[in-house]
Amino acid sequence: MEKSVSILIIYTGGTIGMVNDPVTGTLVPIDFRHISDQVPELQRFGFNLEAVTFDPVIDSSDVSPDTWIRIANTIFEEYDHFDGFVVLHGTDTMSYSASALSFMLTGLEKPVIFTGAQLPIGVLRTDGKENLITAIEIAAACENGLPLVPEVCIYFENKLLRGNRTIKFSSEHFNAFTSPNLPPLAEAGLQIRYNRNLIRYPTVRRPLTVSAGFDTGVAVLRLFPGIGQGVVRSLLRTKGLHGLILETYGTGNAPTLDWFLGEIRSFIAEGGIVLNVTQCPAGNVEMGLYETSAGLRTAGVLSGRDITTEAAVTKMMILLGSSLPKARIETLLSNSLSGEMS
Ligand code: ASP
């Protein structure tokens, strides 16, 4: 008899898993072990669906590297028992978590699909049911016995996006996520249409490994006209700060003021790493295109090209948390590791 498809649902928390408590009337998390009671439609797949629930479940504002390690370890421990994984997660920091997992899981050959909802699954107009059902279908999708999407992705509303390319851009609408620099890997309409030429397939077979070392000594500095020297100086001289994501203007431009470039140079001279990421949701950093970015390049700032801040933060935490030498970390930051840069 043919083995049925097995999918593991990992419920971390967030709006999707909430229902109205019939006694108190408040929103309480559901027990995902009995997910088919809440979403009976799932039985029609004929899959073996199992679920693990974080205890306690967390609002995604409380996500930290420990949460990412927990999700990654669950996938690692259950890797051989399931064909795919669906991670239910609050939307607020889902892009950070999906980015982190894409860097932590090396040798991934199975789908890890994050999803959530803007309205709880227990609410009549919920978007959670469609998100969950389609995320499961994508996690189970195979061709010639191989998974169609062996990547860490976010499925939301009707789009499958590479996780480390996403940003949450709406706190209001059902299409909460966008991927400004990469088209969707799949779109769900009457059929799910996969964009196979964009999906990353493994070229060499390696066993799955988890990188679980993080250095949280990173900061994001978003530039704005009139930014003061005191603020920049105190941030860059913070004890334990090893990496800075500099959110610059346009194609990677920043003030040409002597004090500003001086602070950046000193930070780098002391061993710090600075990655230039644009404030524009879409487009690329091109250092040297304008004089206003040439100084950054000379100071030793690295180009993040079209990486999102969410991916930059998590990538930097993981690379700084490794025992690699600075020059190697700089090379890896300048290159795409999991499809996070074009
Ligand atoms: N605050 C919630 C969270 O991110 C919102 C959501 O689930 O969409 O956990």
Coordinates of C-alpha atoms in Angstrom, one line a residue, residues 68-69 71-72 75 94-108 112 114 150-153 162-166 200 206-214 245 275 277 304 306-322 324 329 331-342:
W68 CA 13.9 29.9 16.1
I69 CA 16.1 27.2 17.7
I71 CA 11.3 25.5 15.6
A72 CA 14.5 24.3 13.9
I75 CA 12.0 20.1 12.2
M94 CA 7.0 36.1 10.7
S95 CA 9.4 37.5 8.1
Y96 CA 12.2 37.5 10.7
S97 CA 11.5 33.9 11.7
A98 CA 11.2 32.6 8.1
S99 CA 14.5 34.4 7.3
A100 CA 16.2 33.0 10.3
L101 CA 15.1 29.4 9.6
S102 CA 16.3 29.8 5.9
F103 CA 19.8 30.4 7.2
M104 CA 19.7 27.9 10.1
L105 CA 18.6 24.9 8.1
T106 CA 21.4 23.8 5.8
G107 CA 20.8 20.9 3.4
L108 CA 17.0 21.4 3.6
V112 CA 8.9 24.5 5.5
F114 CA 5.1 29.5 7.4
P150 CA 12.1 22.4 -0.8
E151 CA 12.5 25.9 0.8
V152 CA 11.5 28.0 3.8
C153 CA 8.5 30.0 2.5
R162 CA 10.4 32.9 -0.4
G163 CA 10.5 33.6 3.4
N164 CA 13.8 35.5 3.4
R165 CA 12.5 37.9 0.7
T166 CA 9.3 38.9 2.6
R200 CA 15.7 26.7 -5.4
R206 CA 23.8 17.1 2.2
P207 CA 22.4 15.9 5.5
L208 CA 20.2 18.5 7.3
T209 CA 22.1 20.5 9.8
V210 CA 21.0 23.3 12.2
S211 CA 23.1 26.4 12.9
A212 CA 22.0 27.5 16.4
G213 CA 24.6 30.0 17.4
F214 CA 23.4 33.6 17.5
I245 CA 22.5 47.2 9.5
L275 CA 25.9 46.3 6.0
V277 CA 20.5 48.1 3.2
G304 CA 23.4 44.3 1.2
D306 CA 18.5 44.0 -2.4
I307 CA 18.3 42.1 1.0
T308 CA 15.4 43.0 3.4
T309 CA 16.3 44.3 6.8
E310 CA 14.6 41.3 8.3
A311 CA 16.9 38.9 6.4
A312 CA 19.9 41.1 7.0
V313 CA 19.4 41.1 10.8
T314 CA 19.0 37.4 11.1
K315 CA 21.8 36.6 8.7
M316 CA 24.1 38.8 10.6
M317 CA 23.2 37.3 14.0
I318 CA 23.8 33.8 12.6
L319 CA 27.1 34.7 10.9
L320 CA 28.4 36.6 13.9
G321 CA 27.4 33.7 16.1
S322 CA 29.5 31.3 14.1
L324 CA 34.1 32.1 11.4
I329 CA 31.7 36.6 7.6
T331 CA 32.3 37.4 2.2
L332 CA 29.2 35.5 3.2
L333 CA 27.3 38.7 4.0
S334 CA 28.1 39.9 0.5
N335 CA 26.8 36.8 -1.1
S336 CA 23.5 35.1 -1.3
L337 CA 23.3 32.0 1.0
S338 CA 19.6 31.0 0.8
G339 CA 18.3 33.1 -2.1
E340 CA 18.0 36.2 0.0
M341 CA 19.7 38.5 -2.5
S342 CA 19.5 38.7 -6.3

